[in-house]
PDB file of C-alpha atoms in Angstrom:
ATOM      1  CA  MET L  68     114.369  90.163  79.171  1.00 76.00           C
ATOM      2  CA  GLY L  69     113.222  86.737  80.323  1.00 92.00           C
ATOM      3  CA  LEU L  70     114.406  84.266  82.921  1.00 98.00           C
ATOM      4  CA  ASP L  71     114.783  81.243  80.640  1.00 97.00           C
ATOM      5  CA  LYS L  72     118.180  79.644  81.424  1.00 96.00           C
ATOM      6  CA  ALA L  73     119.041  82.456  83.846  1.00 98.00           C
ATOM      7  CA  ARG L  74     120.684  81.361  87.097  1.00 98.00           C
ATOM      8  CA  VAL L  75     118.791  82.784  90.064  1.00 98.00           C
ATOM      9  CA  VAL L  76     119.980  82.710  93.675  1.00 98.00           C
ATOM     10  CA  VAL L  77     117.295  83.087  96.356  1.00 98.00           C
ATOM     11  CA  ILE L  78     118.514  83.484  99.932  1.00 98.00           C
ATOM     12  CA  GLY L  79     115.558  82.511 102.077  1.00 95.00           C
ATOM     13  CA  GLY L  80     114.247  80.486  99.164  1.00 93.00           C
ATOM     14  CA  THR L  81     113.154  77.372 101.038  1.00 92.00           C
ATOM     15  CA  SER L  82     109.927  78.755 102.502  1.00 92.00           C
ATOM     16  CA  GLY L  83     107.366  81.552 102.293  1.00 93.00           C
ATOM     17  CA  ILE L  84     107.795  84.290  99.716  1.00 96.00           C
ATOM     18  CA  GLY L  85     111.310  83.150  98.842  1.00 96.00           C
ATOM     19  CA  LEU L  86     110.092  79.677  97.946  1.00 96.00           C
ATOM     20  CA  ALA L  87     107.335  81.182  95.790  1.00 97.00           C
ATOM     21  CA  VAL L  88     109.943  83.323  93.989  1.00 98.00           C
ATOM     22  CA  ALA L  89     112.142  80.287  93.376  1.00 98.00           C
ATOM     23  CA  GLN L  90     109.198  78.233  92.099  1.00 97.00           C
ATOM     24  CA  GLY L  91     107.996  81.079  89.892  1.00 98.00           C
ATOM     25  CA  ALA L  92     111.435  81.630  88.377  1.00 98.00           C
ATOM     26  CA  MET L  93     111.857  77.901  87.818  1.00 98.00           C
ATOM     27  CA  ALA L  94     108.504  77.815  85.999  1.00 97.00           C
ATOM     28  CA  GLN L  95     109.910  80.465  83.654  1.00 97.00           C
ATOM     29  CA  GLY L  96     112.945  78.343  82.843  1.00 98.00           C
ATOM     30  CA  ALA L  97     115.452  79.632  85.380  1.00 98.00           C
ATOM     31  CA  LYS L  98     118.072  77.501  87.092  1.00 98.00           C
ATOM     32  CA  ILE L  99     117.604  77.930  90.836  1.00 98.00           C
ATOM     33  CA  VAL L 100     120.025  78.051  93.755  1.00 98.00           C
ATOM     34  CA  VAL L 101     118.508  78.500  97.215  1.00 97.00           C
ATOM     35  CA  GLY L 102     120.181  79.269 100.505  1.00 96.00           C
ATOM     36  CA  SER L 103     118.848  78.771 104.024  1.00 93.00           C
ATOM     37  CA  SER L 104     120.240  78.699 107.548  1.00 92.00           C
ATOM     38  CA  THR L 105     118.079  75.684 108.415  1.00 88.00           C
ATOM     39  CA  PRO L 106     119.598  72.304 107.404  1.00 87.00           C
ATOM     40  CA  GLN L 107     116.178  70.600 107.307  1.00 90.00           C
ATOM     41  CA  LYS L 108     114.871  73.187 104.860  1.00 87.00           C
ATOM     42  CA  VAL L 109     117.943  72.796 102.663  1.00 89.00           C
ATOM     43  CA  GLN L 110     117.384  69.050 102.563  1.00 89.00           C
ATOM     44  CA  GLY L 111     113.635  69.447 102.000  1.00 87.00           C
ATOM     45  CA  SER L 112     114.133  71.659  98.957  1.00 86.00           C
ATOM     46  CA  ALA L 113     114.592  68.517  96.859  1.00 81.00           C
ATOM     47  CA  GLN L 114     110.821  68.005  97.141  1.00 91.00           C
ATOM     48  CA  THR L 115     109.673  71.630  96.821  1.00 92.00           C
ATOM     49  CA  LEU L 116     112.211  72.618  94.147  1.00 95.00           C
ATOM     50  CA  PRO L 117     113.206  69.499  92.226  1.00 94.00           C
ATOM     51  CA  GLY L 118     116.398  70.089  90.291  1.00 94.00           C
ATOM     52  CA  ALA L 119     117.449  73.172  92.261  1.00 96.00           C
ATOM     53  CA  GLU L 120     120.778  73.526  94.036  1.00 96.00           C
ATOM     54  CA  SER L 121     120.490  74.141  97.779  1.00 96.00           C
ATOM     55  CA  PHE L 122     123.153  75.193 100.274  1.00 96.00           C
ATOM     56  CA  GLU L 123     123.315  76.317 103.874  1.00 96.00           C
ATOM     57  CA  ILE L 124     124.139  79.949 104.615  1.00 97.00           C
ATOM     58  CA  ASP L 125     124.202  81.949 107.852  1.00 97.00           C
ATOM     59  CA  VAL L 126     123.757  85.566 106.776  1.00 97.00           C
ATOM     60  CA  LYS L 127     124.851  86.733 110.242  1.00 96.00           C
ATOM     61  CA  ASN L 128     128.274  85.234 109.595  1.00 97.00           C
ATOM     62  CA  ARG L 129     130.590  86.983 107.123  1.00 98.00           C
ATOM     63  CA  ASP L 130     132.629  83.852 106.366  1.00 98.00           C
ATOM     64  CA  SER L 131     129.500  81.776 105.750  1.00 98.00           C
ATOM     65  CA  VAL L 132     128.164  84.322 103.260  1.00 98.00           C
ATOM     66  CA  LYS L 133     131.506  84.621 101.495  1.00 98.00           C
ATOM     67  CA  ALA L 134     131.868  80.831 101.264  1.00 98.00           C
ATOM     68  CA  PHE L 135     128.303  80.451  99.965  1.00 98.00           C
ATOM     69  CA  PHE L 136     128.873  82.682  96.956  1.00 98.00           C
ATOM     70  CA  ALA L 137     132.292  81.208  96.249  1.00 98.00           C
ATOM     71  CA  ARG L 138     130.576  77.814  96.067  1.00 97.00           C
ATOM     72  CA  VAL L 139     127.697  79.114  93.903  1.00 98.00           C
ATOM     73  CA  GLY L 140     129.947  80.839  91.351  1.00 98.00           C
ATOM     74  CA  GLU L 141     128.564  82.945  88.504  1.00 98.00           C
ATOM     75  CA  PHE L 142     124.855  83.674  88.301  1.00 98.00           C
ATOM     76  CA  ASP L 143     122.406  86.277  86.992  1.00 98.00           C
ATOM     77  CA  HIS L 144     119.993  87.403  89.707  1.00 98.00           C
ATOM     78  CA  LEU L 145     120.109  87.605  93.495  1.00 98.00           C
ATOM     79  CA  VAL L 146     116.908  87.702  95.557  1.00 98.00           C
ATOM     80  CA  PHE L 147     117.143  88.210  99.325  1.00 98.00           C
ATOM     81  CA  THR L 148     114.021  87.292 101.304  1.00 97.00           C
ATOM     82  CA  ALA L 149     115.648  85.959 104.485  1.00 94.00           C
ATOM     83  CA  GLY L 150     114.018  87.234 107.659  1.00 85.00           C
ATOM     84  CA  ASP L 151     114.314  86.795 111.406  1.00 76.00           C
ATOM     85  CA  TRP L 152     110.967  86.967 113.209  1.00 61.00           C
ATOM     86  CA  GLY L 153     112.451  86.510 116.665  1.00 56.00           C
ATOM     87  CA  GLY L 154     113.362  89.218 119.156  1.00 56.00           C
ATOM     88  CA  LEU L 155     111.472  92.343 120.110  1.00 57.00           C
ATOM     89  CA  ARG L 156     108.709  93.615 117.856  1.00 66.00           C
ATOM     90  CA  ARG L 157     106.870  96.385 119.729  1.00 76.00           C
ATOM     91  CA  VAL L 158     108.549  97.811 122.790  1.00 83.00           C
ATOM     92  CA  PRO L 159     108.088 101.244 124.395  1.00 84.00           C
ATOM     93  CA  LEU L 160     111.269 103.312 124.312  1.00 86.00           C
ATOM     94  CA  ASP L 161     111.615 103.275 128.106  1.00 85.00           C
ATOM     95  CA  ASP L 162     111.684  99.464 128.067  1.00 86.00           C
ATOM     96  CA  LEU L 163     113.938  99.143 125.027  1.00 86.00           C
ATOM     97  CA  ASP L 164     116.998  96.905 125.387  1.00 89.00           C
ATOM     98  CA  LEU L 165     119.554  98.524 123.090  1.00 89.00           C
ATOM     99  CA  ASP L 166     121.453  95.296 122.439  1.00 87.00           C
ATOM    100  CA  ALA L 167     118.231  93.534 121.475  1.00 85.00           C
ATOM    101  CA  ALA L 168     117.301  96.506 119.295  1.00 86.00           C
ATOM    102  CA  ALA L 169     120.574  96.241 117.403  1.00 89.00           C
ATOM    103  CA  SER L 170     119.906  92.556 116.699  1.00 89.00           C
ATOM    104  CA  ILE L 171     116.814  93.445 114.636  1.00 88.00           C
ATOM    105  CA  PHE L 172     119.172  94.648 111.895  1.00 93.00           C
ATOM    106  CA  ALA L 173     121.278  91.452 111.889  1.00 93.00           C
ATOM    107  CA  VAL L 174     119.467  89.446 109.196  1.00 94.00           C
ATOM    108  CA  ARG L 175     117.320  91.768 107.133  1.00 94.00           C
ATOM    109  CA  PHE L 176     119.730  94.691 106.878  1.00 96.00           C
ATOM    110  CA  TRP L 177     123.287  93.563 107.637  1.00 97.00           C
ATOM    111  CA  GLY L 178     122.617  90.089 106.247  1.00 97.00           C
ATOM    112  CA  ALA L 179     121.350  91.604 103.014  1.00 98.00           C
ATOM    113  CA  LEU L 180     124.352  93.921 102.803  1.00 98.00           C
ATOM    114  CA  LYS L 181     126.747  91.014 103.317  1.00 98.00           C
ATOM    115  CA  ALA L 182     124.991  89.114 100.540  1.00 98.00           C
ATOM    116  CA  VAL L 183     125.320  92.074  98.182  1.00 98.00           C
ATOM    117  CA  LYS L 184     128.968  92.688  99.065  1.00 98.00           C
ATOM    118  CA  PHE L 185     130.123  89.115  98.536  1.00 98.00           C
ATOM    119  CA  SER L 186     127.903  88.295  95.537  1.00 98.00           C
ATOM    120  CA  ARG L 187     128.432  91.276  93.241  1.00 97.00           C
ATOM    121  CA  LYS L 188     131.590  89.955  91.560  1.00 97.00           C
ATOM    122  CA  PHE L 189     129.727  86.760  90.629  1.00 98.00           C
ATOM    123  CA  ILE L 190     126.692  88.475  89.059  1.00 98.00           C
ATOM    124  CA  ARG L 191     126.832  88.495  85.276  1.00 98.00           C
ATOM    125  CA  ALA L 192     126.260  91.585  83.121  1.00 97.00           C
ATOM    126  CA  GLY L 193     122.561  92.356  82.802  1.00 97.00           C
ATOM    127  CA  GLY L 194     121.793  90.826  86.182  1.00 98.00           C
ATOM    128  CA  SER L 195     120.052  92.229  89.219  1.00 98.00           C
ATOM    129  CA  ILE L 196     119.700  92.271  92.990  1.00 98.00           C
ATOM    130  CA  THR L 197     116.301  92.406  94.703  1.00 98.00           C
ATOM    131  CA  LEU L 198     116.053  92.985  98.466  1.00 98.00           C
ATOM    132  CA  THR L 199     113.060  92.870 100.811  1.00 97.00           C
ATOM    133  CA  ASP L 200     111.753  95.307 103.410  1.00 94.00           C
ATOM    134  CA  GLY L 201     108.311  95.543 105.014  1.00 90.00           C
ATOM    135  CA  MET L 202     105.257  97.752 105.361  1.00 89.00           C
ATOM    136  CA  VAL L 203     106.307  98.826 108.854  1.00 88.00           C
ATOM    137  CA  ALA L 204     108.627 101.209 106.997  1.00 88.00           C
ATOM    138  CA  GLN L 205     105.531 103.015 105.700  1.00 87.00           C
ATOM    139  CA  ARG L 206     103.047 102.316 108.486  1.00 86.00           C
ATOM    140  CA  PRO L 207     104.808 102.476 111.870  1.00 85.00           C
ATOM    141  CA  GLN L 208     102.971 101.335 114.968  1.00 84.00           C
ATOM    142  CA  PRO L 209     103.480 102.390 118.595  1.00 88.00           C
ATOM    143  CA  GLY L 210     106.561 100.653 119.949  1.00 85.00           C
ATOM    144  CA  SER L 211     107.894  99.735 116.502  1.00 86.00           C
ATOM    145  CA  ALA L 212     110.392 102.574 116.052  1.00 90.00           C
ATOM    146  CA  VAL L 213     113.387 100.263 115.646  1.00 89.00           C
ATOM    147  CA  SER L 214     111.608  97.907 113.231  1.00 89.00           C
ATOM    148  CA  THR L 215     110.422 100.922 111.253  1.00 91.00           C
ATOM    149  CA  ALA L 216     113.979 102.271 111.097  1.00 91.00           C
ATOM    150  CA  MET L 217     115.347  98.903 109.978  1.00 92.00           C
ATOM    151  CA  ALA L 218     112.808  98.473 107.176  1.00 92.00           C
ATOM    152  CA  GLY L 219     113.257 102.072 106.073  1.00 94.00           C
ATOM    153  CA  ALA L 220     117.018 101.645 106.070  1.00 95.00           C
ATOM    154  CA  ILE L 221     116.665  98.820 103.570  1.00 97.00           C
ATOM    155  CA  GLU L 222     114.765 101.113 101.189  1.00 96.00           C
ATOM    156  CA  HIS L 223     117.494 103.736 101.407  1.00 97.00           C
ATOM    157  CA  LEU L 224     120.174 101.069 101.001  1.00 98.00           C
ATOM    158  CA  ILE L 225     118.487  99.979  97.774  1.00 98.00           C
ATOM    159  CA  ARG L 226     118.626 103.507  96.352  1.00 98.00           C
ATOM    160  CA  GLY L 227     122.245 103.990  97.341  1.00 98.00           C
ATOM    161  CA  LEU L 228     123.357 100.628  95.958  1.00 98.00           C
ATOM    162  CA  ALA L 229     121.551 101.303  92.681  1.00 98.00           C
ATOM    163  CA  LEU L 230     124.055 104.126  92.153  1.00 98.00           C
ATOM    164  CA  ASP L 231     127.118 102.466  93.672  1.00 98.00           C
ATOM    165  CA  LEU L 232     126.712  99.231  91.699  1.00 98.00           C
ATOM    166  CA  ALA L 233     125.412 100.652  88.400  1.00 98.00           C
ATOM    167  CA  PRO L 234     124.896  99.349  85.773  1.00 98.00           C
ATOM    168  CA  LEU L 235     123.962  96.350  87.979  1.00 98.00           C
ATOM    169  CA  ARG L 236     120.309  96.888  88.865  1.00 98.00           C
ATOM    170  CA  VAL L 237     119.237  96.974  92.519  1.00 98.00           C
ATOM    171  CA  ASN L 238     115.577  97.032  93.541  1.00 98.00           C
ATOM    172  CA  GLY L 239     113.335  95.949  96.399  1.00 98.00           C
ATOM    173  CA  VAL L 240     109.927  94.559  97.272  1.00 98.00           C
ATOM    174  CA  CYS L 241     107.837  95.707 100.224  1.00 96.00           C
ATOM    175  CA  PRO L 242     105.274  93.004 101.054  1.00 95.00           C
ATOM    176  CA  GLY L 243     102.225  93.668 103.193  1.00 92.00           C
ATOM    177  CA  ALA L 244     100.165  90.961 104.896  1.00 89.00           C
ATOM    178  CA  ILE L 245     101.160  87.730 103.120  1.00 92.00           C
ATOM    179  CA  ASN L 246      99.933  84.245 103.996  1.00 91.00           C
ATOM    180  CA  THR L 247     103.196  82.712 105.208  1.00 89.00           C
ATOM    181  CA  HIS L 248     103.905  80.749 108.404  1.00 83.00           C
ATOM    182  CA  ILE L 249     104.282  83.930 110.453  1.00 79.00           C
ATOM    183  CA  TRP L 250     100.647  84.812 109.713  1.00 78.00           C
ATOM    184  CA  GLU L 251      99.489  81.901 111.872  1.00 77.00           C
ATOM    185  CA  THR L 252     101.359  83.307 114.884  1.00 77.00           C
ATOM    186  CA  ILE L 253      99.277  86.506 114.828  1.00 78.00           C
ATOM    187  CA  PRO L 254      96.067  86.447 116.913  1.00 83.00           C
ATOM    188  CA  ALA L 255      92.939  85.847 114.842  1.00 83.00           C
ATOM    189  CA  ALA L 256      91.342  89.144 115.843  1.00 84.00           C
ATOM    190  CA  THR L 257      94.451  91.015 114.754  1.00 80.00           C
ATOM    191  CA  ARG L 258      94.554  89.157 111.445  1.00 82.00           C
ATOM    192  CA  GLU L 259      90.941  90.049 110.756  1.00 85.00           C
ATOM    193  CA  ALA L 260      91.520  93.701 111.602  1.00 83.00           C
ATOM    194  CA  MET L 261      94.588  93.807 109.343  1.00 81.00           C
ATOM    195  CA  THR L 262      92.799  92.458 106.283  1.00 87.00           C
ATOM    196  CA  LYS L 263      89.203  93.678 106.431  1.00 87.00           C
ATOM    197  CA  ARG L 264      90.222  97.319 106.039  1.00 89.00           C
ATOM    198  CA  LEU L 265      92.434  96.689 103.010  1.00 93.00           C
ATOM    199  CA  PRO L 266      91.066  97.836  99.642  1.00 95.00           C
ATOM    200  CA  VAL L 267      91.361  94.251  98.350  1.00 94.00           C
ATOM    201  CA  GLY L 268      89.735  92.920 101.531  1.00 92.00           C
ATOM    202  CA  ARG L 269      91.939  89.867 102.003  1.00 92.00           C
ATOM    203  CA  ILE L 270      95.406  88.580 102.771  1.00 92.00           C
ATOM    204  CA  GLY L 271      97.921  88.165  99.955  1.00 93.00           C
ATOM    205  CA  GLU L 272      99.390  84.850  98.860  1.00 95.00           C
ATOM    206  CA  PRO L 273     103.132  84.166  98.495  1.00 96.00           C
ATOM    207  CA  ASP L 274     102.867  83.640  94.739  1.00 97.00           C
ATOM    208  CA  GLU L 275     101.246  87.080  94.415  1.00 97.00           C
ATOM    209  CA  ALA L 276     104.167  88.695  96.239  1.00 97.00           C
ATOM    210  CA  ALA L 277     106.576  86.654  94.121  1.00 98.00           C
ATOM    211  CA  GLU L 278     105.299  88.333  90.959  1.00 98.00           C
ATOM    212  CA  ALA L 279     106.989  91.577  92.026  1.00 98.00           C
ATOM    213  CA  TYR L 280     110.382  89.871  92.352  1.00 98.00           C
ATOM    214  CA  LEU L 281     109.956  88.113  89.015  1.00 98.00           C
ATOM    215  CA  TYR L 282     109.097  91.408  87.349  1.00 98.00           C
ATOM    216  CA  LEU L 283     112.127  93.176  88.836  1.00 98.00           C
ATOM    217  CA  MET L 284     114.458  90.441  87.622  1.00 98.00           C
ATOM    218  CA  ARG L 285     113.093  90.814  84.090  1.00 98.00           C
ATOM    219  CA  ALA L 286     112.726  94.605  84.051  1.00 97.00           C
ATOM    220  CA  GLY L 287     115.976  95.726  82.479  1.00 97.00           C
ATOM    221  CA  TYR L 288     115.114  99.441  82.677  1.00 98.00           C
ATOM    222  CA  THR L 289     114.134  99.470  86.365  1.00 98.00           C
ATOM    223  CA  THR L 290     116.575 100.190  89.195  1.00 98.00           C
ATOM    224  CA  GLY L 291     116.540 101.914  92.567  1.00 98.00           C
ATOM    225  CA  GLN L 292     112.838 101.142  93.005  1.00 98.00           C
ATOM    226  CA  VAL L 293     110.712  99.501  95.706  1.00 98.00           C
ATOM    227  CA  LEU L 294     107.485  97.772  94.675  1.00 97.00           C
ATOM    228  CA  TYR L 295     104.667  97.573  97.223  1.00 96.00           C
ATOM    229  CA  VAL L 296     102.662  94.353  97.282  1.00 96.00           C
ATOM    230  CA  ASP L 297     100.357  95.272 100.114  1.00 93.00           C
ATOM    231  CA  GLY L 298      96.710  94.942  99.075  1.00 92.00           C
ATOM    232  CA  GLY L 299      96.476  98.729  99.113  1.00 93.00           C
ATOM    233  CA  GLN L 300      97.666  99.188 102.709  1.00 90.00           C
ATOM    234  CA  SER L 301      99.991 102.019 101.726  1.00 89.00           C
ATOM    235  CA  VAL L 302      97.109 104.184 100.482  1.00 90.00           C
ATOM    236  CA  ILE L 303      94.735 103.949 103.462  1.00 86.00           C
TER     237      ILE L 303
END
């Protein structure tokens, strides 16, 4: 099952891993539609993804998500890589603001679920959905209980949706340390500590993470699975 002439929608496809997925699918002959909440990124996609369709979408807003898919129409594969790196990351329980904690789920979990809900009727037979979580689901850190719960919830959502939406395939990718813009916001000492202990001994590149999404779109006998692209972090 190839991607030649398949129509692929990538929400979060204007930067980072999502952009690498869109570029990789396009290189395999797919027709690409990308969605982003940032108007400048939507406009800039003409240079990074020549020939792709690009529309704004606010995954926090139900009407925006619904309107996006109504505009896109029928397609074959949905990839959701949108993420929100703002808000609290590591906070002791005693200092936890519950409203801020709830907001962590807004994009990656509830945004993904909105995308699935409003896209499924447009996905053609033989298509797929691929969501994204993160290694914090497998390797929690002190103060990251809410982030760990959010990422883990995505993995369980994937398994549940694989049954609810069958025979539509639903899978996920769990990236580790990947060289996207967020990497530059992490202190150098922390970056070095994160990568030197990995079995591969280095950070991953977006196109390496993208290979997992491309595989899951093509893999017609794979559903309910999460692929780790983590440089071996999950085994140390």
